[in-house]
Coordinates of C-alpha atoms in Angstrom, one line a residue:
X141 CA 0.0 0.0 0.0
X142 CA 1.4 3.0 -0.9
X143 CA 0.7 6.6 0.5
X144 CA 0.8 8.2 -3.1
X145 CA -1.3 5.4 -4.5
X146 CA -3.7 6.5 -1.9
X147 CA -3.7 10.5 -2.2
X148 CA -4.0 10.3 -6.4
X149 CA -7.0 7.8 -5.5
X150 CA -8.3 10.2 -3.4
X151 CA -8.1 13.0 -5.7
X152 CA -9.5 11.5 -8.3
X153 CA -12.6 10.3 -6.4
X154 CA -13.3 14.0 -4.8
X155 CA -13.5 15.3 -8.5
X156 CA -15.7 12.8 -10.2
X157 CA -17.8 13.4 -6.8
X158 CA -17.7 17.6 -7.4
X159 CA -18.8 17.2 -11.0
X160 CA -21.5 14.7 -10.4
X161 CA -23.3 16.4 -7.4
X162 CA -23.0 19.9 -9.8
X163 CA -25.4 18.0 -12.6
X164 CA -27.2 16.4 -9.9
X165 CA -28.8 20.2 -9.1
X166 CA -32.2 20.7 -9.7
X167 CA -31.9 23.2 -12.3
X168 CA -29.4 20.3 -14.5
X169 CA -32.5 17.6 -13.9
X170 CA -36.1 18.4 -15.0
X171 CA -37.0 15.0 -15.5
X172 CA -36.3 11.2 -17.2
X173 CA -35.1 12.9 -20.6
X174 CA -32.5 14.9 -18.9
X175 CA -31.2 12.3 -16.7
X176 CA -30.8 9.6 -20.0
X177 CA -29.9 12.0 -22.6
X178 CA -28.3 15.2 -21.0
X179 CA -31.0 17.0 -22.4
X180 CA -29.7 16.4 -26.0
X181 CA -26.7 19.1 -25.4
X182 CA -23.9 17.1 -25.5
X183 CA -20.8 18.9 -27.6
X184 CA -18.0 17.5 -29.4
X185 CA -15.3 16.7 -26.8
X186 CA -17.4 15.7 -24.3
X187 CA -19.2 13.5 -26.5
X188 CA -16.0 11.9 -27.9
X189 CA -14.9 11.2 -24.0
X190 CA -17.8 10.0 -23.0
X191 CA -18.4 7.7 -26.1
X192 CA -14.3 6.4 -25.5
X193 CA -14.6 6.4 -21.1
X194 CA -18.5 4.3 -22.4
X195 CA -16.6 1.5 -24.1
X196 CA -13.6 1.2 -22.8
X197 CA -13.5 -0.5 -19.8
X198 CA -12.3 -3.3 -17.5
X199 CA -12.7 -5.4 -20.8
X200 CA -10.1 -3.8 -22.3
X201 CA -7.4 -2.9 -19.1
X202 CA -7.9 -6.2 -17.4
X203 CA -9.4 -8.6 -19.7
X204 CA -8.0 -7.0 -23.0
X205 CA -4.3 -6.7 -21.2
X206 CA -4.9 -10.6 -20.3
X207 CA -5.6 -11.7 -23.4
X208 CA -2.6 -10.2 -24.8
X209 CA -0.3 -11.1 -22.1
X210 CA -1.6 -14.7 -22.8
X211 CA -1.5 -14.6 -26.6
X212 CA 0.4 -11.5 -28.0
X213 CA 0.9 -8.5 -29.4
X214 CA -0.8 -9.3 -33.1
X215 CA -3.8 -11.8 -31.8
X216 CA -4.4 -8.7 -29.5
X217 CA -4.5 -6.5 -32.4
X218 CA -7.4 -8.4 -33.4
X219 CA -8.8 -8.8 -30.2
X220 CA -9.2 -5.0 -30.2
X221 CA -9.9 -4.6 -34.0
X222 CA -13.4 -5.5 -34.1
X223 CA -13.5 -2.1 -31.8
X224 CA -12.4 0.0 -34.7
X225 CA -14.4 -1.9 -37.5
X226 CA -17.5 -0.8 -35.2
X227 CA -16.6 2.5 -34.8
X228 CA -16.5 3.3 -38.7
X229 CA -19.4 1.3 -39.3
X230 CA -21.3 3.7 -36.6
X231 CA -19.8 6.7 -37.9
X232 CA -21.1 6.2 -41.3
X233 CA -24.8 5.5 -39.0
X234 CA -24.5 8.5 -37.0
X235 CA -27.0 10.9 -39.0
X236 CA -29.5 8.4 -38.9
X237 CA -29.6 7.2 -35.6
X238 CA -29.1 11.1 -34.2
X239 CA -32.6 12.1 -36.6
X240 CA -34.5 8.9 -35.2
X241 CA -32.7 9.8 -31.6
X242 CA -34.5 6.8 -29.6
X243 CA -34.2 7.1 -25.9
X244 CA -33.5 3.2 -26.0
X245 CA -32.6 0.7 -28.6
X246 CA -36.1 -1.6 -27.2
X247 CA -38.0 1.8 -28.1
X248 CA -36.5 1.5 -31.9
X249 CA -37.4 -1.9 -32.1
X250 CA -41.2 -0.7 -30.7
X251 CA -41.7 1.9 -33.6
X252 CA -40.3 -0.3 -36.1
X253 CA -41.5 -3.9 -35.1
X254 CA -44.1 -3.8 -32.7
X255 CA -44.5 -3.8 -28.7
X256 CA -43.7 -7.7 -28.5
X257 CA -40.1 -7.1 -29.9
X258 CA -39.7 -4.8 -27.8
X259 CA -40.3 -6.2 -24.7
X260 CA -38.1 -8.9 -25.8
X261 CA -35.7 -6.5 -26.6
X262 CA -35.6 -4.9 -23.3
X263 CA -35.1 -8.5 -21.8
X264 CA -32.1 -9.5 -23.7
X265 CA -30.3 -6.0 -22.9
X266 CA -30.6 -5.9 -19.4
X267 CA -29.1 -9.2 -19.3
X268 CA -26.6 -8.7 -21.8
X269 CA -26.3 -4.7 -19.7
X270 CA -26.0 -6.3 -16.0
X271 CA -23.3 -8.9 -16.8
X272 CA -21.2 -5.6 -18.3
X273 CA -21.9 -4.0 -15.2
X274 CA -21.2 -6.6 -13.2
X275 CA -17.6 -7.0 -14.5
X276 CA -17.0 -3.8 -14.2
X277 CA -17.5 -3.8 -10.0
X278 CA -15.3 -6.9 -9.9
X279 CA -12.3 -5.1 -12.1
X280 CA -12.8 -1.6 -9.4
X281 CA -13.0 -3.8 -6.5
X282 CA -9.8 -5.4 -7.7
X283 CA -8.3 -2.3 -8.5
X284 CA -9.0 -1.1 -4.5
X285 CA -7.6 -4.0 -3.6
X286 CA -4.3 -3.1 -4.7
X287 CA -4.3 0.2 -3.8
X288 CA -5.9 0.3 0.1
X289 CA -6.3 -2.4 2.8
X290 CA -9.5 -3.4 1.6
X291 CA -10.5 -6.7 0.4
X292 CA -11.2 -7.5 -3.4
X293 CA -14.9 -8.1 -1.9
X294 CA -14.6 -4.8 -0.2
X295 CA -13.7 -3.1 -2.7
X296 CA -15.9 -4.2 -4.7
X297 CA -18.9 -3.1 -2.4
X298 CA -16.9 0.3 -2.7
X299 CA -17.0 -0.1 -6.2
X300 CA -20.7 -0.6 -6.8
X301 CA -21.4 2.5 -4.2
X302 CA -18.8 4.5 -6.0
X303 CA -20.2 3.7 -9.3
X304 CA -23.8 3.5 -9.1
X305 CA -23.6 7.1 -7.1
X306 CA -22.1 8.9 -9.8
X307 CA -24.8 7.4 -12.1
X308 CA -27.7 8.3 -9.6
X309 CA -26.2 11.7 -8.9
X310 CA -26.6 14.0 -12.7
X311 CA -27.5 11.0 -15.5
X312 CA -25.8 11.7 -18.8
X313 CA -24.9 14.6 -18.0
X314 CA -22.5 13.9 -14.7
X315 CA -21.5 10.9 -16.3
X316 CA -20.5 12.4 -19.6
X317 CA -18.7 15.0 -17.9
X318 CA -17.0 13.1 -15.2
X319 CA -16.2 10.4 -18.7
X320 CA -14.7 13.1 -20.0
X321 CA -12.3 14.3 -17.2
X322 CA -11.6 10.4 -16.6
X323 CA -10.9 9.8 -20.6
X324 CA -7.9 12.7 -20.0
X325 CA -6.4 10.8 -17.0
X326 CA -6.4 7.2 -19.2
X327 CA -5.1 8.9 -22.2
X328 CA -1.7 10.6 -20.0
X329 CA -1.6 8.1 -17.5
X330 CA -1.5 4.9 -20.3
X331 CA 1.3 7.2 -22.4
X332 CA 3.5 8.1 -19.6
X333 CA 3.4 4.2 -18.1
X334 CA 4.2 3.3 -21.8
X335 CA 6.9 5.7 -22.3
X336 CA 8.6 4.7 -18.8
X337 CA 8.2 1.3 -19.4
X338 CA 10.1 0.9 -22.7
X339 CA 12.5 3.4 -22.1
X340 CA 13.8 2.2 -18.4
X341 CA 12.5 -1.4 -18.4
X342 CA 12.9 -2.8 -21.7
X343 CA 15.1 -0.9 -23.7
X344 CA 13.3 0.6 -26.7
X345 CA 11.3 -0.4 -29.2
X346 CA 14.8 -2.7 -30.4
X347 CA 14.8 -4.4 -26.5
X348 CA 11.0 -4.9 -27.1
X349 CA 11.4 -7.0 -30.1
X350 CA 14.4 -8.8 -29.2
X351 CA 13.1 -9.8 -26.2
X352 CA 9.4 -10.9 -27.0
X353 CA 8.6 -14.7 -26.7
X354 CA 9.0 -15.9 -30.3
X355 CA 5.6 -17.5 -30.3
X356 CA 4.2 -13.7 -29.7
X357 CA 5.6 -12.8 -33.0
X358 CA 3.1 -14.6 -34.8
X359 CA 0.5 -13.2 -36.6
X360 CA -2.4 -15.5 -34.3
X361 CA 0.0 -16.0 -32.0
X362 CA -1.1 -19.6 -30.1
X363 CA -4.8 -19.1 -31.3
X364 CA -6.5 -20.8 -34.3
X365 CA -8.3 -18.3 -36.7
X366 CA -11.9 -19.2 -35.3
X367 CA -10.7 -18.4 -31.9
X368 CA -9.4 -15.0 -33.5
X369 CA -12.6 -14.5 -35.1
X370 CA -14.4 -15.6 -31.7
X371 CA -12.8 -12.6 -30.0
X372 CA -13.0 -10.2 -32.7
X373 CA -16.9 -10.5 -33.6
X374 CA -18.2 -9.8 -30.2
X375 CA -16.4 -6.1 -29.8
X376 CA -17.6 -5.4 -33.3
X377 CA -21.1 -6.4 -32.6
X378 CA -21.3 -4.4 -29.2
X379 CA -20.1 -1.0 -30.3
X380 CA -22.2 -1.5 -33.8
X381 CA -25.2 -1.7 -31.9
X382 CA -24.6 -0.8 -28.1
X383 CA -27.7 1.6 -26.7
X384 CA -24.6 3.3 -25.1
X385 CA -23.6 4.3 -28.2
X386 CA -27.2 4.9 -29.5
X387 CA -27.5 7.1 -26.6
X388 CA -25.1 9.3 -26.9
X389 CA -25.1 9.9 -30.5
X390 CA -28.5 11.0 -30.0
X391 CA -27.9 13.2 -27.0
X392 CA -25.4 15.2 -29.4
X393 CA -26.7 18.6 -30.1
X394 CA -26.8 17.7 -33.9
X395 CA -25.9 15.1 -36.5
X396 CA -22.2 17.3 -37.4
X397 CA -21.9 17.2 -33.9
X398 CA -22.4 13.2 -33.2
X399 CA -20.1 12.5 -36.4
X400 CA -17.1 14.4 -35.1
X401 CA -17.5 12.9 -32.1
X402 CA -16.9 9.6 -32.9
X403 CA -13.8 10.4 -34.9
X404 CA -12.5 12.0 -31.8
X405 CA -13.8 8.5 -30.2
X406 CA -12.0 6.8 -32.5
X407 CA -8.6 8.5 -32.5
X408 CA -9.0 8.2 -28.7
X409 CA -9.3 4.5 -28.5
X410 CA -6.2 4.2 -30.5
X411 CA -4.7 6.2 -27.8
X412 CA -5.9 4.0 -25.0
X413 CA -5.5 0.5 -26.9
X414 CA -1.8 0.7 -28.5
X415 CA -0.2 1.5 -24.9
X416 CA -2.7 -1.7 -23.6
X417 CA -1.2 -3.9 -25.9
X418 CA 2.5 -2.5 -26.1
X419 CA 2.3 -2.5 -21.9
X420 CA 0.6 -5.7 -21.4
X421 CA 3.1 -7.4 -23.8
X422 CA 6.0 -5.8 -22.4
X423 CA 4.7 -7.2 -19.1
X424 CA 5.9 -10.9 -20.5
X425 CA 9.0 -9.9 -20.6
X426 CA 9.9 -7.5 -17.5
X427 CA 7.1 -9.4 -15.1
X428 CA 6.9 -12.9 -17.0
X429 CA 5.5 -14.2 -13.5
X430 CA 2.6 -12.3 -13.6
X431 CA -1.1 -13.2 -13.4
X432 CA -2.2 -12.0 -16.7
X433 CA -5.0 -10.3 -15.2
X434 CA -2.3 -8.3 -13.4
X435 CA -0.7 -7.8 -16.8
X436 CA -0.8 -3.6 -16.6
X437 CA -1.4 -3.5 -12.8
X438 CA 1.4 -5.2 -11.9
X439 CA 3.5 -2.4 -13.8
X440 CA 2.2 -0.1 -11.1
X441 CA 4.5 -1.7 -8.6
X442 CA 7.3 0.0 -7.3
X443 CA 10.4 -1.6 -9.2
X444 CA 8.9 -1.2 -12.3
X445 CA 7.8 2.4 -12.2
X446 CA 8.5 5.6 -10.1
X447 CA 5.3 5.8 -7.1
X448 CA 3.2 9.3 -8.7
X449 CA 2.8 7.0 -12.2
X450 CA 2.5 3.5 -10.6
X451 CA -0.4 5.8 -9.0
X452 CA -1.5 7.1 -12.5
X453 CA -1.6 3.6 -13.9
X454 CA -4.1 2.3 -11.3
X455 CA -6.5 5.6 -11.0
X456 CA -6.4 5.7 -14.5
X457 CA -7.6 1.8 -14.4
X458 CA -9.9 2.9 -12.4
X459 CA -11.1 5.4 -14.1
X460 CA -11.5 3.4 -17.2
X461 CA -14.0 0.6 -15.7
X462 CA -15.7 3.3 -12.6
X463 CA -17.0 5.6 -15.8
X464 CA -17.9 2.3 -17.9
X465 CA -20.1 0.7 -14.9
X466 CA -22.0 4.1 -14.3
X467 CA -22.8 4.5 -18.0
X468 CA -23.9 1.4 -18.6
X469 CA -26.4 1.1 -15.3
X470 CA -27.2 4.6 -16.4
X471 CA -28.4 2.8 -20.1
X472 CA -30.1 0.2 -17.9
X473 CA -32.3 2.6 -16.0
X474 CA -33.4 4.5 -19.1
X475 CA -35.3 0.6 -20.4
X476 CA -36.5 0.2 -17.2
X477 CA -37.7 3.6 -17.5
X478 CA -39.1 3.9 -21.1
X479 CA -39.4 0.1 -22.0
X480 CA -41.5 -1.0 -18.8
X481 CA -43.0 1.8 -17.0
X482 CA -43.3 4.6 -18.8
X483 CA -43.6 3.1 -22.2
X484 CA -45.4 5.7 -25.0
X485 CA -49.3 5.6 -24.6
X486 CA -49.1 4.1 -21.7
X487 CA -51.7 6.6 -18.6
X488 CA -48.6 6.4 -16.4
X489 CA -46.5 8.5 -19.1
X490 CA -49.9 10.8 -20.0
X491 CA -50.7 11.7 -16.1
X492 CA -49.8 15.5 -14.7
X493 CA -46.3 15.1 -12.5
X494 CA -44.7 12.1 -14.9
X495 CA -41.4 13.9 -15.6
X496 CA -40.4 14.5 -12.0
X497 CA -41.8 10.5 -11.5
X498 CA -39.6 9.6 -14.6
X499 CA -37.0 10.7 -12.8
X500 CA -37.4 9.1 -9.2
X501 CA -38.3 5.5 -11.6
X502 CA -34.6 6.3 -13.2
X503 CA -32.7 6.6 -9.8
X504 CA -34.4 3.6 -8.1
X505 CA -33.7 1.7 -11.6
X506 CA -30.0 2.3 -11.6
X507 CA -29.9 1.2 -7.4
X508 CA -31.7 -2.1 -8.6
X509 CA -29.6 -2.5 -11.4
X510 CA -26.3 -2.1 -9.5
X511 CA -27.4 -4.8 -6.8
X512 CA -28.5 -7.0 -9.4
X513 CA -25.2 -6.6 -11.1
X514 CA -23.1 -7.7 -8.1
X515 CA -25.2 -10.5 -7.5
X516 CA -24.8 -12.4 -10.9
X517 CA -21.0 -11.7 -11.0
X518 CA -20.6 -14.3 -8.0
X519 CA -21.2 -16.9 -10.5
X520 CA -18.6 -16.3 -13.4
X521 CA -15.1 -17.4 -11.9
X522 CA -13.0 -15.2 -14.1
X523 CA -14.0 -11.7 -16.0
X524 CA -12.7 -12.4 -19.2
X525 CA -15.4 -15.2 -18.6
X526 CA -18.3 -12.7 -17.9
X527 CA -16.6 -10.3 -20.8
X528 CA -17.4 -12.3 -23.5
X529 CA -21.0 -14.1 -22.4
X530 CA -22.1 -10.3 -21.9
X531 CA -21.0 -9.1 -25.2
X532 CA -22.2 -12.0 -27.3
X533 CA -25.4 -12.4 -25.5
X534 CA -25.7 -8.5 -27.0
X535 CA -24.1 -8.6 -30.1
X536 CA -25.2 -11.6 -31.4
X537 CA -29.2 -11.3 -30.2
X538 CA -29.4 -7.5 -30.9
X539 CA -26.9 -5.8 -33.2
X540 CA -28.4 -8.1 -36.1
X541 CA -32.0 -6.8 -35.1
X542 CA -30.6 -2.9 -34.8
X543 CA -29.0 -2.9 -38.1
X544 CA -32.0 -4.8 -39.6
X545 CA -34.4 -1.7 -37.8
X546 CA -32.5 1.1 -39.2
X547 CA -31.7 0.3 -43.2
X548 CA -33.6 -3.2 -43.8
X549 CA -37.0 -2.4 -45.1
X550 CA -38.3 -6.3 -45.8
X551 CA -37.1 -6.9 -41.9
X552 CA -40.8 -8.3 -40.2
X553 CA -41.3 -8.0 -36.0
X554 CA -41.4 -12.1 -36.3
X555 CA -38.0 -12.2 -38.3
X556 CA -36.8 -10.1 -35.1
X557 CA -38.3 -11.6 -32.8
X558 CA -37.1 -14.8 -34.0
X559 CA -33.8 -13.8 -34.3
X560 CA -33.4 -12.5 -30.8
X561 CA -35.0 -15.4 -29.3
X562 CA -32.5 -18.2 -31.1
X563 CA -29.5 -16.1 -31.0
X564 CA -29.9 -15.7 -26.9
X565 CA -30.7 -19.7 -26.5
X566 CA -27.7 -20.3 -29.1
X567 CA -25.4 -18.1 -26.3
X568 CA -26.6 -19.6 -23.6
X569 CA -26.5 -23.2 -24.8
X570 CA -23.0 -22.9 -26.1
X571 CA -21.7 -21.3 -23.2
X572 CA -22.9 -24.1 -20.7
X573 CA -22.9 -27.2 -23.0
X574 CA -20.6 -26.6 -26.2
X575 CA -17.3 -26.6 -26.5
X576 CA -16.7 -22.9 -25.6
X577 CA -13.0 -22.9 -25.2
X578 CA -12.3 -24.1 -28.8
X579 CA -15.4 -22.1 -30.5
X580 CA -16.9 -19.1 -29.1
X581 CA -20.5 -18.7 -28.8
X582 CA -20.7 -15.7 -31.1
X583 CA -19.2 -17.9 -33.8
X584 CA -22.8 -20.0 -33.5
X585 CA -25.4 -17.6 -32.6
X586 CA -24.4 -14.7 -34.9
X587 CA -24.8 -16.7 -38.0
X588 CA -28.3 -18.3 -36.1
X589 CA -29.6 -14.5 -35.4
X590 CA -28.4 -13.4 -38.8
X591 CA -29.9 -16.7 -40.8
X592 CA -33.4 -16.9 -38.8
X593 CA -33.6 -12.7 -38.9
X594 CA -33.5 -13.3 -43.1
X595 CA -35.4 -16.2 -43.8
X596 CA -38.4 -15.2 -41.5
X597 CA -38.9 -12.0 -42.2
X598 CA -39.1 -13.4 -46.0
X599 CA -41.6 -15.8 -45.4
X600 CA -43.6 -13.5 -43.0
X601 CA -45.7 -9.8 -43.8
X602 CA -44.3 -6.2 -43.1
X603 CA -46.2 -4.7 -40.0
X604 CA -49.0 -2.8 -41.1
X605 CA -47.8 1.0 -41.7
X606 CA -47.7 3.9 -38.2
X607 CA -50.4 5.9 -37.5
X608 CA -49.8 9.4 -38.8
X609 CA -49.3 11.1 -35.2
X610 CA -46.3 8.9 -34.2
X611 CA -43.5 11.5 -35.7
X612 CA -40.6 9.4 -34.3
X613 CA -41.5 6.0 -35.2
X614 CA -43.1 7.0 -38.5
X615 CA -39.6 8.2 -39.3
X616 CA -38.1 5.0 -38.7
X617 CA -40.6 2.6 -40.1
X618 CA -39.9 4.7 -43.8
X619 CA -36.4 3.7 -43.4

């Protein structure tokens, strides 16, 4: 335990606490639309941090640094490549999901499909959304772990408290914000380990390749090309269609707006994920002993760097995963919010008083979301695990339907129905009888959502046009 480790930690958790109790002011939250989307306000910058802080979480500092530590420096270019391919692929969506500007991605599937898919909808991303969540407690309580005398169950109790506050305190708007400041700290705190590192530890880029395991300098590295594909799909599918993403796009102040932020999201991801790799795959060779999952971490110690950046490694790890797990039970509140009880038409949403009640359902949402969260990550032994169940689950059961919402016209509420139904029982099937650690469970259930999303809606009838006075969903149902 170290005293600097401790004050940096400090520091950084009075600041994310300042910004969120600012948005948390009455005059910042009117009601359920302010707390999801910020109002629809959001600039550039703090779009593009928010959008990078979203995504890029324990998954990528603990699991992603695993991975690589495990497999190498190319498989983890892979690993982390599906991210990119996502990123232009929702770049060149941007204008069109910041004009439809859906509070939720089960609200989409409503004006475009019908109220069954939706409420199947909801039910696949809160599962998909809590297992996210959950990991990202485990990865912080980790993190305090290493840092101050608490336990890893401790902290993780710290974590969830920690997280789900900031989430509770200002919505979108104290998360983006406090994304935003934390995106900063990753960005310097990642470069100046990676700098230190290579310069002191290994000797320059020339040490780093002499030194690397020979069996890292392959282009798959110990992995088969399914198992490449296996790792790649399920980042690809997630940020394609992840209601994060949705979100935030449409909380931009305009479509110019949303577009440049996700180039600044995606020149900011590169900024985050080369140092992840280069650090994690440097850790083989000055910490060869390490638990993979310690891969980054462990560089925090003192032989390896001086104490004020061993400090700025872990808050900065922290950062990464505290601002993922409040966005995403921030995502989760908004279903529970506008895909059960306020849902459009519904007298609950039509009654005098409903935005301030909105706004209470969205709080108590995010408090029940966090507790669920902690309770289903007691029964995944390891987060890499968790990681990939929670993004296949979403990728493979909703991304297919999302795309399919927003540019397929012949696409039929059965076909997506259909589609979500087989591509969740595919996921969990796989995951507890199949052969998961030589096939992933995306590599079966994407092609199952993608195949039964095609041929039903083919063999079944559009839904019947919307009524004239539904603005929003008769936008999306021209598409």
């Amino acid at each position: 335990m170290s005293t600097t480790n401790i004050v940096v930690l400090v520091c950084y958790i009075i600041l994310m606490i300042v910004v969120a109790a600012w948005f948390s002011r009455k005059k910042s939250m009117q009601d359920g639309s302010d707390f999801i989307m910020a109002g629809r306000s959001l600039p550039t910058f703090v779009l593009g941090g928010t959008l990078l802080a979203t995504f890029v979480g324990s998954g990528s500092i603990i699991g992603g640094a695993s991975f690589v530590f495990s497999n190498g420096p190319l498989p983890g270019i892979f690993f982390f490549m599906g991210t990119f391919v996502g990123i232009i692929f929702l770049a060149l969506m941007s204008r069109r999901i910041r004009t439809n500007s859906f509070n939720t991605v089960p609200e989409l599937f409503r004006a475009r499909f019908g109220p069954a898919t939706s409420v199947i909808g909801t039910v696949v991303v809160l599962v998909a959304f809590i297992g996210i969540a959950a990991y990202q407690f485990t990865g912080a309580g980790y993190i305090f772990s290493l840092i101050t005398p608490l336990s890893e169950v401790q902290g993780t109790i710290v974590a969830l408290i920690l997280i789900g506050f900031l989430a509770l305190s200002g919505g979108l708007k104290s998360v983006a914000w406090t994304d935003f400041l934390s995106s900063i700290l990753v960005v310097l705190g990642l470069g100046a380990a990676l700098v230190w590192v290579f310069v002191n530890d290994i000797g320059g880029v020339g040490g780093y390749v002499n030194q690397l395991d020979p069996a890292f300098k392959t282009l798959t590295g110990t992995l088969n090309p399914v198992q490449i594909l296996g790792y790649f799909l399920p980042l690809f599918l997630l940020v394609l269609g992840d209601q994060n993403m949705h979100q935030r796009i449409g909380a931009a102040k305009d479509p110019a707006t949303a577009f440049k932020a996700i180039l600044v999201f995606f020149f900011g991801t590169a900024l985050v994920v080369a140092p992840i790799i280069l650090l994690a795959s440097g850790a083989t060779i000055v910490n060869p002993g390490s638990d993979p999952d310690m891969a980054i971490l462990g560089l925090a110690a003192g032989e390896f760097t001086p104490a004020i950046i061993g400090a700025v490694i872990l808050t900065a790890a922290l950062a990464i995963i505290v601002t993922t797990g409040s966005s995403y039970l921030l995502t989760c509140s908004g279903n529970i919010v506008y895909d059960l009880v306020f849902r459009p038409g519904t007298a609950r949403r039509e009654r005098p008083g409903a935005e301030r009640r909105e706004l209470l359902v969205s709080r108590v949402g995010v408090a029940v979301i966090a507790i669920l969260g902690y309770v289903m990550v007691q029964f995944f032994p390891t987060l890499l695990a968790l990681q990939m169940y929670a993004y296949t689950m979403y990728g493979a059961a909703i991304t297919p339907v999302v795309i399919a919402a927003l540019f397929w016209k012949r696409a039929t509420a059965a076909g997506a129905i259909v589609s979500m139904i087989a591509a969740g029982l595919t996921t969990i099937g796989w995951e507890v009888f199949g052969p998961g650690d030589q096939v992933a469970s995306v590599v079966v259930a994407l092609p199952v959502a993608v195949i039964s999303l095609v041929i039903v809606s083919l063999l079944t009838p559009r839904r019947a046009p919307v009524p004239e006075g539904d603005t929003a969903a008769t936008e999306t149902a021209r598409v």
